[in-house]
Coordinates of C-alpha atoms in Angstrom, one line a residue:
Chain A
M1289 CA -87.7 120.4 -37.7
P1290 CA -86.3 117.6 -35.5
A1291 CA -88.8 115.9 -33.3
T1292 CA -88.4 116.0 -29.5
A1293 CA -90.0 113.5 -27.1
A1294 CA -92.6 116.1 -26.2
Q1295 CA -93.6 116.6 -29.8
S1296 CA -93.5 113.0 -30.9
Y1297 CA -96.3 111.0 -32.3
A1298 CA -96.5 107.2 -32.1
L1299 CA -95.2 107.0 -35.7
T1300 CA -92.4 109.5 -35.4
H1301 CA -89.2 108.2 -36.9
P1302 CA -87.5 106.5 -33.9
I1303 CA -84.0 107.4 -34.9
S1304 CA -85.0 111.0 -35.4
L1305 CA -86.5 111.0 -31.9
L1306 CA -83.4 109.4 -30.3
V1307 CA -80.8 111.7 -31.9
G1308 CA -83.0 114.8 -32.0
K1309 CA -82.4 115.4 -35.7
S1310 CA -84.2 115.3 -39.0
R1311 CA -83.2 112.3 -41.2
E1312 CA -81.4 114.7 -43.6
D1313 CA -79.0 115.6 -40.8
F1314 CA -78.1 112.1 -39.6
T1315 CA -74.3 111.5 -39.3
R1316 CA -72.2 108.4 -38.7
E1317 CA -71.8 109.4 -35.0
D1318 CA -75.6 109.6 -34.7
L1319 CA -76.0 106.1 -36.1
L1320 CA -73.2 104.7 -33.9
R1321 CA -75.1 106.1 -30.9
V1322 CA -78.3 104.4 -32.1
I1323 CA -76.4 101.1 -32.3
T1324 CA -75.1 101.5 -28.8
E1325 CA -78.3 102.7 -27.1
K1326 CA -80.5 100.1 -28.9
H1327 CA -78.0 97.3 -28.3
L1328 CA -78.2 96.4 -32.0
E1329 CA -76.3 93.4 -33.4
Q1330 CA -76.1 94.0 -37.1
I1331 CA -76.2 96.6 -39.8
T1332 CA -78.2 95.6 -42.9
F1333 CA -77.5 97.2 -46.3
H1334 CA -80.3 97.4 -48.8
Y1335 CA -80.0 98.3 -52.5
T1336 CA -82.0 97.9 -55.7
A1337 CA -80.6 95.6 -58.3
L1338 CA -81.5 95.3 -61.9
D1339 CA -84.6 93.2 -61.1
G1340 CA -86.1 96.2 -59.2
K1341 CA -86.2 94.4 -55.9
Y1342 CA -84.8 95.4 -52.6
K1343 CA -81.7 93.3 -51.9
E1344 CA -80.0 92.9 -48.5
L1345 CA -76.6 92.2 -47.0
H1346 CA -76.3 91.5 -43.2
L1347 CA -73.2 92.7 -41.4
P1348 CA -72.8 91.6 -37.8
I1349 CA -71.2 94.2 -35.5
G1350 CA -69.2 93.0 -32.5
D1351 CA -67.5 96.3 -31.7
E1352 CA -67.6 100.1 -32.5
R1353 CA -64.6 100.0 -34.8
R1354 CA -66.2 97.5 -37.0
A1355 CA -69.5 99.4 -37.1
E1356 CA -67.7 102.7 -37.8
R1357 CA -65.8 101.1 -40.7
I1358 CA -69.0 99.7 -42.2
L1359 CA -70.8 103.0 -42.0
A1360 CA -67.8 105.0 -43.3
E1361 CA -66.7 102.8 -46.1
G1362 CA -69.5 100.5 -47.1
E1363 CA -68.9 96.9 -48.3
R1364 CA -67.9 95.2 -51.5
V1365 CA -70.5 93.1 -53.5
D1366 CA -70.5 91.1 -56.7
G1367 CA -71.9 93.4 -59.4
S1368 CA -72.1 90.7 -62.0
S1369 CA -74.7 88.9 -60.0
L1370 CA -76.7 92.0 -59.2
F1371 CA -76.4 93.4 -62.7
N1372 CA -76.2 90.3 -64.8
G1373 CA -75.2 91.1 -68.3
L1374 CA -74.4 94.8 -67.6
V1375 CA -71.2 94.3 -65.5
D1376 CA -68.2 92.5 -66.9
S1377 CA -67.6 89.4 -64.7
T1378 CA -63.8 90.0 -64.8
V1379 CA -64.1 93.4 -63.1
S1380 CA -67.4 92.8 -61.4
D1381 CA -66.8 94.2 -57.8
L1382 CA -68.8 97.2 -56.8
Y1383 CA -69.0 99.1 -53.5
V1384 CA -72.3 99.5 -51.7
V1385 CA -72.2 102.7 -49.6
P1386 CA -74.9 103.6 -47.1
V1387 CA -77.0 106.8 -47.4
Y1388 CA -77.2 108.0 -43.7
R1389 CA -80.6 109.8 -44.2
S1390 CA -82.2 106.4 -45.2
A1391 CA -81.4 104.8 -41.8
F1392 CA -84.2 102.9 -40.1
L1393 CA -84.9 100.3 -37.5
N1394 CA -85.9 97.1 -39.2
P1395 CA -89.6 96.4 -38.2
F1396 CA -89.0 92.7 -39.0
D1397 CA -85.7 92.3 -37.1
S1398 CA -85.3 94.2 -33.9
R1399 CA -81.5 93.6 -33.8
S1400 CA -80.7 95.5 -37.0
L1401 CA -80.0 99.0 -38.2
D1402 CA -80.9 99.2 -41.8
L1403 CA -79.8 101.6 -44.6
T1404 CA -80.3 102.0 -48.3
C1405 CA -77.1 102.1 -50.2
R1406 CA -75.8 103.6 -53.5
F1407 CA -73.5 101.6 -55.9
L1408 CA -70.0 103.0 -56.4
D1409 CA -67.4 101.8 -58.9
A1410 CA -63.8 100.9 -58.4
D1411 CA -62.8 104.6 -58.6
G1412 CA -65.4 105.6 -56.0
N1413 CA -67.8 107.2 -58.5
L1414 CA -71.5 106.5 -58.6
A1415 CA -71.8 103.4 -60.9
A1416 CA -73.2 104.8 -64.1
F1417 CA -75.3 101.8 -65.1
A1418 CA -77.1 101.4 -61.7
P1419 CA -80.8 102.5 -62.1
D1420 CA -80.7 104.6 -58.9
N1421 CA -77.7 106.5 -60.2
I1422 CA -79.4 107.0 -63.6
L1423 CA -82.3 108.5 -61.8
D1424 CA -80.1 110.7 -59.7
R1425 CA -78.3 111.9 -62.8
A1426 CA -81.6 112.7 -64.6
S1427 CA -82.7 114.7 -61.5
R1428 CA -79.5 116.7 -61.4
L1429 CA -79.7 117.4 -65.1
L1430 CA -83.2 118.7 -64.8
T1431 CA -82.3 121.0 -62.0
R1432 CA -79.1 122.2 -63.7
S1433 CA -81.0 122.9 -67.0
T1434 CA -84.2 124.4 -65.7
R1435 CA -83.5 125.5 -62.1
M1436 CA -86.6 123.4 -61.1
E1437 CA -86.8 120.4 -58.8
L1438 CA -89.1 117.5 -59.6
R1439 CA -91.0 115.8 -56.8
A1440 CA -92.8 112.5 -57.4
M1441 CA -95.1 110.2 -55.5
G1442 CA -96.5 106.8 -56.3
E1443 CA -99.9 105.1 -55.7
L1444 CA -99.1 101.5 -55.0
E1445 CA -102.0 99.3 -55.9
F1446 CA -101.9 95.6 -55.0
F1447 CA -104.0 92.5 -54.4
L1448 CA -103.8 90.9 -51.0
L1449 CA -104.7 87.2 -51.4
D1450 CA -105.8 85.0 -48.6
H1451 CA -106.9 81.3 -48.7
S1452 CA -108.8 81.5 -45.5
S1453 CA -111.0 84.5 -45.9
S1454 CA -114.2 84.6 -44.0
P1455 CA -117.5 84.0 -46.0
L1456 CA -119.3 86.4 -43.7
Y1457 CA -120.2 89.9 -44.9
P1458 CA -119.0 89.3 -48.5
A1459 CA -117.8 92.5 -50.3
P1460 CA -119.8 93.4 -53.4
R1461 CA -117.9 92.4 -56.5
Q1462 CA -115.7 95.2 -58.0
R1463 CA -117.2 97.6 -55.4
G1464 CA -114.4 97.6 -52.9
Y1465 CA -113.4 101.3 -53.1
H1466 CA -112.8 102.7 -49.6
Q1467 CA -114.7 99.7 -48.1
S1468 CA -114.7 99.3 -44.3
A1469 CA -114.9 96.3 -42.0
P1470 CA -116.6 93.9 -41.8
F1471 CA -117.0 93.9 -45.6
L1472 CA -113.3 94.6 -45.9
K1473 CA -111.3 91.8 -44.3
S1474 CA -107.7 93.0 -44.7
G1475 CA -108.0 96.4 -43.0
P1476 CA -105.8 95.6 -40.0
V1477 CA -103.0 94.2 -42.3
L1478 CA -103.2 97.3 -44.5
E1479 CA -102.9 99.5 -41.4
E1480 CA -99.9 97.5 -40.3
M1481 CA -98.2 98.0 -43.7
A1482 CA -99.0 101.7 -43.8
G1483 CA -97.9 102.2 -40.1
Y1484 CA -94.5 100.6 -40.7
L1485 CA -93.9 102.6 -43.8
E1486 CA -94.9 105.9 -42.2
Q1487 CA -92.6 105.3 -39.2
L1488 CA -89.7 104.4 -41.5
T1489 CA -90.1 107.2 -44.0
G1490 CA -92.7 109.7 -42.9
A1491 CA -94.0 109.6 -46.5
V1492 CA -97.4 107.9 -46.4
K1493 CA -100.3 110.0 -47.6
Y1494 CA -103.0 107.4 -47.0
A1495 CA -104.1 103.8 -47.3
H1496 CA -107.4 102.4 -48.4
S1497 CA -109.1 99.5 -50.2
E1498 CA -109.5 99.8 -53.9
V1499 CA -112.2 98.6 -56.4
G1500 CA -111.0 95.1 -57.0
T1501 CA -112.4 92.0 -55.2
L1502 CA -111.4 88.4 -56.0
A1503 CA -113.0 85.1 -55.0
G1504 CA -111.8 81.6 -56.0
I1505 CA -109.2 82.6 -58.5
E1506 CA -109.0 80.1 -61.4
S1507 CA -105.4 79.5 -62.3
E1508 CA -102.8 76.9 -63.3
V1509 CA -100.4 78.6 -60.7
E1510 CA -100.7 77.0 -57.3
E1511 CA -99.6 80.2 -55.5
V1512 CA -102.9 81.9 -56.4
R1513 CA -105.3 79.1 -57.3
G1514 CA -108.6 79.2 -55.3
Q1515 CA -107.5 82.3 -53.3
A1516 CA -109.8 85.2 -52.4
G1517 CA -108.4 88.7 -52.5
E1518 CA -109.0 92.4 -51.9
Q1519 CA -107.4 95.2 -53.8
L1520 CA -105.6 97.7 -51.6
E1521 CA -103.6 100.9 -52.1
I1522 CA -101.0 102.9 -50.3
E1523 CA -100.4 106.3 -51.6
L1524 CA -97.1 108.1 -50.8
L1525 CA -96.3 111.8 -50.4
P1526 CA -94.3 113.8 -52.9
E1527 CA -90.6 113.4 -52.3
P1528 CA -87.5 114.5 -54.4
V1529 CA -87.7 112.2 -57.4
A1530 CA -84.3 110.5 -56.6
D1531 CA -85.7 109.4 -53.3
A1532 CA -89.2 108.6 -54.5
A1533 CA -88.1 105.5 -56.4
D1534 CA -86.2 104.1 -53.4
L1535 CA -89.4 104.7 -51.4
L1536 CA -91.5 102.7 -53.8
V1537 CA -89.0 99.8 -53.8
M1538 CA -88.9 99.8 -50.0
A1539 CA -92.7 100.1 -49.8
R1540 CA -93.1 96.9 -51.9
W1541 CA -90.6 95.2 -49.6
I1542 CA -92.6 96.1 -46.5
I1543 CA -96.0 95.2 -48.1
R1544 CA -94.7 91.8 -49.2
N1545 CA -93.1 91.0 -45.8
V1546 CA -96.2 92.0 -43.8
A1547 CA -98.4 89.9 -46.1
Y1548 CA -96.1 86.9 -45.8
R1549 CA -96.0 87.2 -42.0
H1550 CA -99.8 87.0 -42.0
G1551 CA -99.7 83.9 -44.4
M1552 CA -101.0 86.1 -47.2
L1553 CA -99.7 87.0 -50.6
A1554 CA -99.3 90.5 -51.9
T1555 CA -99.0 90.9 -55.7
F1556 CA -98.5 94.1 -57.7
T1557 CA -99.0 92.3 -61.0
P1558 CA -101.0 94.4 -63.5
K1559 CA -103.9 92.0 -63.8
V1560 CA -105.1 89.0 -61.8
E1561 CA -108.6 88.4 -63.1
E1562 CA -109.5 88.9 -66.8
D1563 CA -112.6 91.1 -66.2
G1564 CA -111.6 92.8 -62.9
A1565 CA -109.7 95.9 -61.9
G1566 CA -106.0 95.9 -62.5
N1567 CA -103.1 97.1 -60.4
G1568 CA -101.7 100.5 -61.5
L1569 CA -98.7 102.4 -60.2
H1570 CA -99.9 105.9 -60.9
V1571 CA -97.2 108.5 -60.5
H1572 CA -97.9 112.1 -59.5
I1573 CA -95.3 114.8 -60.2
E1574 CA -94.9 118.4 -59.2
L1575 CA -92.3 120.9 -60.3
R1576 CA -90.9 123.2 -57.6
R1577 CA -88.6 126.2 -57.6
H1578 CA -87.1 127.6 -54.4
G1579 CA -89.3 125.3 -52.5
H1580 CA -92.6 126.4 -54.1
N1581 CA -95.0 124.4 -56.2
L1582 CA -95.0 125.7 -59.8
M1583 CA -97.9 123.7 -61.1
S1584 CA -100.7 126.2 -60.6
D1585 CA -100.8 129.9 -61.5
G1586 CA -103.9 130.5 -59.3
R1587 CA -106.3 130.3 -62.2
G1588 CA -105.5 126.8 -63.3
L1589 CA -102.5 124.9 -64.6
S1590 CA -99.4 127.0 -64.9
E1591 CA -97.4 127.1 -68.1
E1592 CA -94.7 125.0 -66.5
A1593 CA -97.3 122.3 -65.7
R1594 CA -98.6 122.4 -69.3
R1595 CA -95.1 122.1 -70.7
A1596 CA -94.4 119.1 -68.4
I1597 CA -97.7 117.4 -69.6
G1598 CA -96.7 118.1 -73.2
G1599 CA -93.3 116.5 -72.6
L1600 CA -94.8 113.4 -71.0
C1601 CA -97.4 113.0 -73.8
A1602 CA -94.6 113.4 -76.4
Y1603 CA -92.7 110.5 -74.8
A1604 CA -95.6 108.2 -74.0
D1605 CA -94.0 105.3 -75.8
T1606 CA -90.8 105.4 -73.9
L1607 CA -92.5 105.8 -70.6
T1608 CA -94.7 102.9 -71.3
A1609 CA -91.7 100.7 -72.1
F1610 CA -90.3 101.4 -68.5
G1611 CA -93.7 101.4 -66.8
N1612 CA -95.4 98.4 -68.4
T1613 CA -92.9 95.6 -68.9
V1614 CA -95.0 92.5 -69.1
A1615 CA -97.6 91.3 -71.6
S1616 CA -100.4 91.5 -69.0
S1617 CA -99.8 95.2 -68.7
Y1618 CA -101.7 95.5 -71.9
L1619 CA -104.6 93.5 -70.6
R1620 CA -105.0 96.3 -68.0
L1621 CA -104.9 99.2 -70.4
V1622 CA -108.4 98.5 -71.8
P1623 CA -111.6 100.6 -72.0
N1624 CA -114.2 100.7 -69.2
Q1625 CA -111.8 99.7 -66.4
E1626 CA -110.9 103.2 -65.2
A1627 CA -107.5 102.5 -66.9
P1628 CA -105.9 104.9 -69.4
T1629 CA -106.3 104.0 -73.0
R1630 CA -105.3 107.2 -74.8
V1631 CA -102.5 109.8 -74.8
F1632 CA -104.2 113.0 -73.7
W1633 CA -104.8 114.8 -70.4
S1634 CA -108.0 115.5 -68.6
D1635 CA -109.2 116.6 -65.2
R1636 CA -112.1 114.2 -65.1
N1637 CA -111.7 111.5 -67.8
R1638 CA -109.9 108.5 -66.3
S1639 CA -109.1 107.0 -69.7
A1640 CA -106.6 109.8 -70.1
M1641 CA -102.9 109.0 -69.8
I1642 CA -102.5 112.1 -67.6
R1643 CA -105.1 113.3 -65.2
V1644 CA -105.1 116.6 -63.3
P1645 CA -106.6 116.0 -59.9
L1646 CA -108.3 118.4 -57.5
A1647 CA -105.8 120.4 -55.5
W1648 CA -107.7 122.9 -53.3
S1649 CA -107.1 125.6 -55.9
G1650 CA -108.3 129.0 -54.6
L1651 CA -109.7 127.2 -51.5
Q1652 CA -108.5 127.6 -47.9
H1653 CA -109.6 126.3 -44.6
L1654 CA -112.5 124.2 -46.0
A1655 CA -113.2 122.8 -42.5
A1656 CA -114.5 126.2 -41.4
R1657 CA -117.4 125.7 -43.8
V1658 CA -118.7 122.7 -41.8
N1659 CA -117.3 123.8 -38.4
P1660 CA -118.5 127.4 -38.0
Q1661 CA -117.2 127.4 -34.4
Q1662 CA -113.7 127.1 -35.7
K1663 CA -112.4 130.7 -36.1
A1664 CA -108.6 130.5 -36.3
P1665 CA -107.3 129.5 -39.7
P1666 CA -104.5 126.9 -40.0
A1667 CA -100.9 127.9 -40.8
A1668 CA -100.5 128.8 -44.5
T1669 CA -99.4 125.9 -46.7
D1670 CA -97.9 125.9 -50.2
G1671 CA -99.8 124.7 -53.3
C1672 CA -100.2 121.0 -53.8
Q1673 CA -101.2 120.7 -57.5
T1674 CA -99.8 117.6 -59.2
V1675 CA -100.3 115.9 -62.5
E1676 CA -100.8 112.2 -62.5
L1677 CA -99.3 109.7 -65.0
R1678 CA -101.7 106.8 -65.0
T1679 CA -100.2 104.3 -67.3
P1680 CA -97.5 102.6 -65.2
D1681 CA -98.3 99.4 -63.3
G1682 CA -96.7 97.0 -60.8
S1683 CA -94.3 95.7 -63.4
A1684 CA -92.6 99.0 -63.7
L1685 CA -88.8 99.4 -63.3
V1686 CA -89.4 102.3 -61.0
H1687 CA -86.0 104.0 -61.1
L1688 CA -85.9 103.9 -64.9
L1689 CA -89.5 105.0 -65.1
L1690 CA -88.9 108.0 -62.9
A1691 CA -85.8 108.8 -64.8
G1692 CA -87.9 108.8 -68.0
I1693 CA -90.6 110.9 -66.3
T1694 CA -87.9 113.4 -65.2
M1695 CA -86.6 113.7 -68.7
G1696 CA -90.0 113.7 -70.3
S1697 CA -91.4 116.4 -68.0
S1698 CA -88.5 118.6 -68.9
G1699 CA -89.0 118.0 -72.6
G1700 CA -91.3 121.0 -73.0
S1701 CA -89.5 123.4 -70.7
R1702 CA -89.1 126.9 -72.1
T1703 CA -85.6 127.1 -70.6
L1704 CA -84.6 124.4 -72.9
N1705 CA -84.9 126.4 -76.1
R1706 CA -88.5 125.5 -76.6
P1707 CA -90.3 128.8 -77.0
S1708 CA -93.7 127.4 -77.9
L1709 CA -95.8 125.0 -75.9
P1710 CA -95.6 121.4 -77.1
R1711 CA -98.7 120.6 -79.2
A1712 CA -100.0 118.1 -76.7
C1713 CA -100.5 120.7 -74.0
T1714 CA -102.4 123.4 -75.8
S1715 CA -105.6 121.6 -75.5
P1716 CA -106.5 118.5 -73.3
R1717 CA -107.6 116.3 -76.2
R1718 CA -105.2 117.7 -78.9
A1719 CA -102.9 114.6 -78.6
C1720 CA -105.7 112.1 -78.3
V1721 CA -104.2 109.0 -79.8
R1722 CA -104.3 105.5 -78.6
L1723 CA -101.6 104.4 -76.1
P1724 CA -98.8 102.4 -77.7
N1725 CA -99.3 98.7 -77.9
Y1726 CA -96.4 96.5 -77.0
R1727 CA -94.9 96.4 -80.4
S1728 CA -94.5 100.2 -80.7
C1729 CA -92.9 100.4 -77.2
R1730 CA -90.3 98.0 -78.3
V1731 CA -89.5 100.0 -81.4
V1732 CA -89.0 103.1 -79.4
V1733 CA -86.7 101.4 -76.9
S1734 CA -84.7 99.7 -79.6
N1735 CA -84.2 102.8 -81.6
P1736 CA -81.6 105.0 -80.1
R1737 CA -82.8 108.0 -82.2
A1738 CA -86.3 107.8 -81.0
G1739 CA -86.1 107.3 -77.2
C1740 CA -85.8 110.5 -75.3
V1741 CA -84.4 108.8 -72.3
R1742 CA -81.6 107.0 -74.1
G1743 CA -80.2 110.1 -75.7
A1744 CA -80.6 112.3 -72.7
T1745 CA -79.7 110.2 -69.7
F1746 CA -78.7 106.6 -70.4
T1747 CA -75.5 107.2 -72.3
S1748 CA -73.6 110.4 -71.9
A1749 CA -75.5 112.7 -69.6
T1750 CA -75.6 115.7 -71.8
A1751 CA -74.9 114.4 -75.3
S1752 CA -78.3 115.2 -76.8
F1753 CA -80.1 117.2 -74.3
P1754 CA -82.8 118.4 -74.7
P1755 CA -84.4 115.3 -76.0
R1756 CA -85.2 115.2 -79.7
Chain B
M273 CA -81.8 100.4 -72.5
D274 CA -80.5 97.1 -74.0
Y275 CA -81.7 95.4 -70.8
V276 CA -85.2 96.9 -71.1
S277 CA -85.3 96.0 -74.8
E278 CA -84.4 92.4 -74.0
L279 CA -86.9 92.3 -71.2
L280 CA -89.7 93.3 -73.6
D281 CA -88.5 90.9 -76.3
M282 CA -88.7 88.0 -73.8
E283 CA -92.4 88.6 -73.5
D284 CA -92.8 87.3 -77.0
D285 CA -96.2 89.0 -77.4
D286 CA -96.1 90.4 -80.9
G287 CA -99.7 90.4 -82.2
L288 CA -100.9 89.0 -78.9
I289 CA -104.3 90.6 -79.0
S290 CA -105.1 89.3 -82.5
R291 CA -103.7 85.9 -81.6
L292 CA -105.9 85.8 -78.5
A293 CA -108.9 86.9 -80.6
A294 CA -108.4 84.0 -82.9
L295 CA -108.7 81.4 -80.2
P296 CA -111.9 79.6 -79.0
A297 CA -113.3 81.3 -75.9
D298 CA -112.3 78.7 -73.3
E299 CA -108.8 78.4 -74.8
R300 CA -108.5 82.2 -74.9
L301 CA -109.4 82.4 -71.2
R302 CA -106.9 79.8 -70.3
H303 CA -104.2 81.6 -72.3
I304 CA -105.0 85.0 -70.7
R305 CA -104.8 83.5 -67.2
R306 CA -101.5 82.0 -68.1
I307 CA -100.2 85.4 -69.1
M308 CA -101.6 87.2 -66.0
H309 CA -100.3 84.7 -63.5
K310 CA -97.0 83.9 -65.3
E311 CA -94.9 86.2 -63.1
L312 CA -96.7 87.5 -60.0
H313 CA -93.7 89.2 -58.5
R314 CA -91.9 91.0 -61.4
H315 CA -90.0 93.9 -59.9

């Protein structure tokens, strides 16, 4: 439903408000109107390169013809620099073409209209090796094979480090969860990050402080030595999986930029202090069909949800290779830190690789129980059950991780010639084995016969689907 | 996939946990901190 001025909130998407449309319906003409009415001076293209970071290209616009051409045709970039080693340097040019629904007004540059782009090759096809296109292909494959849509959302945990933190009202060590001011010092910065992200994407669920606290970090690295820090989290809302990875990359860009503007440092690295909480990047997934959540059957987890869990457990090694790419990832996956250490699922135990969180199952209008004066129920809403993959961390290659999750969660689907439930999902602890260590991850990634993602998505899209 | 494989290989952490366990406590701590802070902005 497009927002009108009368219905708008302070954080309503400003372009949506100006053109009176939902983001999904933005056209080139709408964006040209925004450029004119806001007196913008440039278009900025963003795209995710092989290093997983948001890149940018600035395109000054002196007249409408130039702006129209940029929006209609995109621009040419050097693929061999963005995808070093993957693209032959003799035929290295790629096109970056803007996705109109991603348009936003840059919160750090009031002169710019920004868009996220897709990579196209010389023939105008989606470049097969680009991580965002790999994810898009996995998502289409899942929908074509199962008639289901996968939605995903990430929980971005990070430490915000500050060398000038006040000594007053010190926060209790490792007790920072949902802390408030004055014990929490970085609340206003966190709110600024979440506010920008909500205005740009409409996809923020909530923001809060997390368990970790740091004081006087000991390190050989000047960037962090002596700094104090608080662990924070921004959790996003479920989005179609192909958009969810872009959102996570954009969110990290916003978080880093806001931190930098406050003279602070935001790091998503898996571990900062040897005996403190680590930064995870938990990913929730939900399967949908015809717009309805399929994860619950009203009594508990649905068969589709159990099959998805089974597929994820079966491909734990591969998922860990994409989600935990540095040695310190494995300093986080240790007992007694609320981090996952074993491949099983549970609704309570946080050492499980997969957790099934509360989802208001069988409950409606809870507020009426504490507000008896409230008689009218709210508008009916669809189910919101998800399952949460807890292994990934801030070192994850998010597009490839979500491509792996997409293929893994389809691995147990009954529509893929799998009549029986995968073993892992018949009982929560049935597949209770230790998470892979680094060595076993590497074996899975290196072995083309073992990695579900390689066979199913990364080479020819249908060569060996469903995954072995 | 080759890129990811290469990325993991570059970490050079085969047998890391046992290598760490064999170090004296202060050296182990120094080594762990080096690993944790080696790359604060990966991805």
